[in-house]
Amino acid sequence: MTMDPGYFRGLYKSSDDPWGMAERWYEARKYAVSVALLPRERYASAFEPGCSVGESFDLIVLSEVLYYFGDADLDAVLRLSVGALRPDGQLLAVHWRHEAPGYPRTGDSVHGTLAGHVGLVCLGRYRDPDFTAEVYARAGGDLRSVAQVEGIA
Ligand SMILES: C[S@@+](CC[C@H](N)C(=O)[O-])C[C@H]1O[C@@H](n2cnc3c(N)ncnc32)[C@H](O)[C@@H]1O
C-alpha cells in the first residue's frame, strides 16, 4: 500500500523541515554525491516530483520518494517517469538504506526494482551503508560513458 498523504501533512505541520535538510551534513553530502554522479554538467529540463509539472525531461530525480509507494503505484511512477524521459534522458534515484519502519518497502528493494526495469540501464552507482545513488539512462538511449562523450575513450 502507498503511504497515506496525511502522514506527510502531519510531518510538515509539526516541522518546517522534518528531515533536517537545511542543517544535516548527511543531507548536504548525499546531495553532493548525487550531483557528482550525474554524467552531464548541465541539463536543459529536469524534474523532481513535488516541484512542478512538465513535458519532456532530460533529467528526472527520484530522491527518497519511491519507498513510499505500493507495488501498483511504484510500477505506474516508473512507467510514467521512463515515458517522460527524452530518448537521451537520464534518471537519478537516491534512497536511504537503513530500516524505515512503516514504509511499504526498503531503499535496497527500490534499487533492486530499478535494476530490473526493462526501460532503464544503469550508468553509474554509489553505495555506502547509509544510502544508494544510481543514475540510469533509457534503454536504447545514449549509453556512452562520460569519457566516451568527451572523446577521450
Ligand atoms: C524524505 S523526503 C525527501 C525529500 C527530497 N526528495 C530529498 O531527497 O532530499 C520525502 C518527500 O516525499 C514526499 N512524498 C511522499 N509521497 C509522495 C507522493 N505520493 N506524492 C508526492 N510527494 C510525496 C514527501 O512529502 C516528502 O517531501
Coordinates of C-alpha atoms and ligand atoms in Angstrom, one line a residue:
M1 CA 0.0 0.0 0.0
T2 CA 1.2 3.5 -0.8
M3 CA 1.8 5.7 2.2
D4 CA -1.1 7.9 3.3
P5 CA -0.6 11.6 2.2
G6 CA -1.9 12.5 5.7
Y7 CA 1.4 11.1 7.1
F8 CA 3.4 13.8 5.3
R9 CA 0.9 16.5 6.0
G10 CA 1.3 15.7 9.7
L11 CA 5.1 15.8 9.5
Y12 CA 5.1 19.2 7.7
K13 CA 2.6 20.5 10.3
S14 CA 4.9 19.7 13.1
S15 CA 8.1 20.9 11.5
D16 CA 9.2 23.2 8.6
D17 CA 12.0 20.8 7.8
P18 CA 11.1 17.3 9.0
W19 CA 14.3 15.6 7.6
G20 CA 16.7 18.4 8.7
M21 CA 17.7 19.1 5.1
A22 CA 18.9 22.6 5.9
E23 CA 21.3 21.5 8.7
R24 CA 22.4 17.9 8.4
W25 CA 25.8 17.0 6.9
Y26 CA 24.2 13.7 5.9
E27 CA 21.8 15.6 3.6
A28 CA 24.4 18.0 2.2
R29 CA 26.8 15.1 1.5
K30 CA 24.1 13.0 -0.1
Y31 CA 23.2 15.9 -2.4
A32 CA 26.8 16.5 -3.4
V33 CA 27.4 12.8 -4.1
S34 CA 24.1 12.6 -6.2
V35 CA 25.1 15.7 -8.3
A36 CA 28.6 14.4 -8.8
L37 CA 27.2 11.1 -10.1
L38 CA 25.4 12.8 -12.9
P39 CA 27.2 12.3 -16.2
R40 CA 26.3 15.7 -17.6
E41 CA 27.4 19.1 -16.3
R42 CA 24.1 20.7 -17.4
Y43 CA 20.6 19.6 -18.2
A44 CA 18.1 21.6 -20.2
S45 CA 14.9 20.4 -18.3
A46 CA 14.9 18.5 -15.0
F47 CA 12.1 17.2 -12.9
E48 CA 12.0 16.2 -9.2
P49 CA 8.5 15.2 -8.1
G50 CA 6.9 17.8 -5.9
C51 CA 8.5 20.7 -7.8
S52 CA 6.4 21.3 -10.9
V53 CA 4.6 19.7 -13.8
G54 CA 6.5 19.2 -17.0
E55 CA 6.6 17.7 -20.5
S56 CA 9.8 16.3 -21.7
F57 CA 12.7 16.0 -19.5
D58 CA 16.2 15.1 -19.9
L59 CA 16.7 14.5 -16.1
I60 CA 14.3 13.1 -13.6
V61 CA 15.3 13.0 -9.9
L62 CA 13.6 10.4 -7.7
S63 CA 15.2 11.0 -4.3
E64 CA 13.9 9.4 -1.1
V65 CA 10.4 9.0 -2.6
L66 CA 10.0 5.6 -4.2
Y67 CA 9.8 3.6 -1.0
Y68 CA 6.5 5.3 -0.1
F69 CA 4.7 3.6 -3.0
G70 CA 2.8 0.3 -3.0
D71 CA 3.5 -2.1 -5.9
A72 CA 0.9 -0.7 -8.4
D73 CA 1.8 2.9 -7.7
L74 CA 5.6 2.2 -7.9
D75 CA 5.0 0.5 -11.3
A76 CA 3.0 3.5 -12.5
V77 CA 5.5 6.1 -11.3
L78 CA 8.4 4.2 -13.0
R79 CA 6.4 3.7 -16.3
L80 CA 5.4 7.4 -16.4
S81 CA 8.9 8.5 -15.5
V82 CA 10.6 6.4 -18.2
G83 CA 7.9 7.6 -20.7
A84 CA 8.6 11.2 -19.7
L85 CA 12.3 10.9 -20.3
R86 CA 13.7 12.1 -23.7
P87 CA 15.4 9.3 -25.6
D88 CA 18.8 10.5 -24.3
G89 CA 17.3 11.4 -20.9
Q90 CA 18.7 10.2 -17.5
L91 CA 17.1 9.3 -14.2
L92 CA 18.8 9.8 -10.8
A93 CA 17.5 7.7 -7.9
V94 CA 18.7 8.1 -4.3
H95 CA 17.4 6.2 -1.2
W96 CA 18.2 5.6 2.5
R97 CA 19.4 2.0 3.2
H98 CA 18.6 1.6 6.9
E99 CA 15.3 0.3 8.3
A100 CA 12.3 2.6 7.8
P101 CA 9.5 1.0 9.9
G102 CA 6.1 1.5 8.3
Y103 CA 7.4 2.2 4.8
P104 CA 6.0 -0.1 2.1
R105 CA 9.5 -1.2 1.0
T106 CA 13.2 -0.6 1.7
G107 CA 15.6 1.5 -0.3
D108 CA 17.5 -1.6 -1.3
S109 CA 14.3 -3.1 -2.6
V110 CA 13.6 0.1 -4.6
H111 CA 17.0 -0.1 -6.3
G112 CA 16.5 -3.8 -7.0
T113 CA 13.3 -2.9 -8.8
L114 CA 15.1 -0.1 -10.8
A115 CA 18.0 -2.5 -11.7
G116 CA 15.4 -5.0 -13.1
H117 CA 13.4 -2.4 -15.0
V118 CA 13.3 -3.2 -18.8
G119 CA 13.2 0.5 -19.7
L120 CA 16.3 1.5 -17.8
V121 CA 20.1 0.8 -18.0
C122 CA 22.3 1.7 -15.0
L123 CA 25.1 4.2 -16.0
G124 CA 26.7 4.7 -12.5
R125 CA 26.3 3.8 -8.9
Y126 CA 27.4 4.9 -5.4
R127 CA 26.6 2.9 -2.3
D128 CA 27.6 3.2 1.3
P129 CA 25.9 1.8 4.5
D130 CA 23.5 4.8 4.6
F131 CA 22.3 5.4 1.0
T132 CA 22.4 4.3 -2.6
A133 CA 22.6 6.8 -5.5
E134 CA 22.2 5.5 -9.1
V135 CA 21.9 7.1 -12.4
Y136 CA 20.0 5.4 -15.2
A137 CA 19.6 6.0 -19.0
R138 CA 16.6 5.0 -21.1
A139 CA 17.1 1.6 -22.6
G140 CA 18.1 2.1 -26.2
G141 CA 19.2 5.7 -25.4
D142 CA 22.7 7.2 -25.0
L143 CA 24.7 4.7 -23.0
R144 CA 28.1 6.3 -23.6
S145 CA 30.4 7.0 -20.6
V146 CA 31.5 10.5 -19.7
A147 CA 34.9 9.8 -21.2
Q148 CA 33.3 8.4 -24.4
V149 CA 31.2 11.6 -24.7
E150 CA 34.3 13.7 -24.2
G151 CA 36.1 11.8 -26.9
I152 CA 38.9 10.5 -24.7
A153 CA 37.9 6.8 -24.6
Ligands
LIG1 C1 12.4 12.0 2.8 S1 11.7 13.4 1.9 C2 12.8 13.5 0.5 C3 12.9 15.0 0.0 C4 13.9 15.1 -1.2 N1 13.3 14.4 -2.4 C5 15.3 14.7 -0.9 O1 15.7 13.6 -1.3 O2 16.0 15.4 -0.2 C6 10.2 12.6 1.2 C7 9.3 13.6 0.4 O3 8.5 12.8 -0.5 C8 7.2 13.4 -0.5 N2 6.2 12.4 -0.9 C9 6.0 11.2 -0.4 N3 5.0 10.6 -1.1 C10 4.6 11.4 -2.0 C11 3.6 11.3 -3.1 N4 2.8 10.3 -3.2 N5 3.4 12.4 -3.9 C12 4.2 13.5 -3.8 N6 5.2 13.6 -2.8 C13 5.4 12.6 -2.0 C14 7.0 13.9 0.9 O4 6.1 15.0 1.0 C15 8.4 14.4 1.3 O5 8.6 15.8 0.9

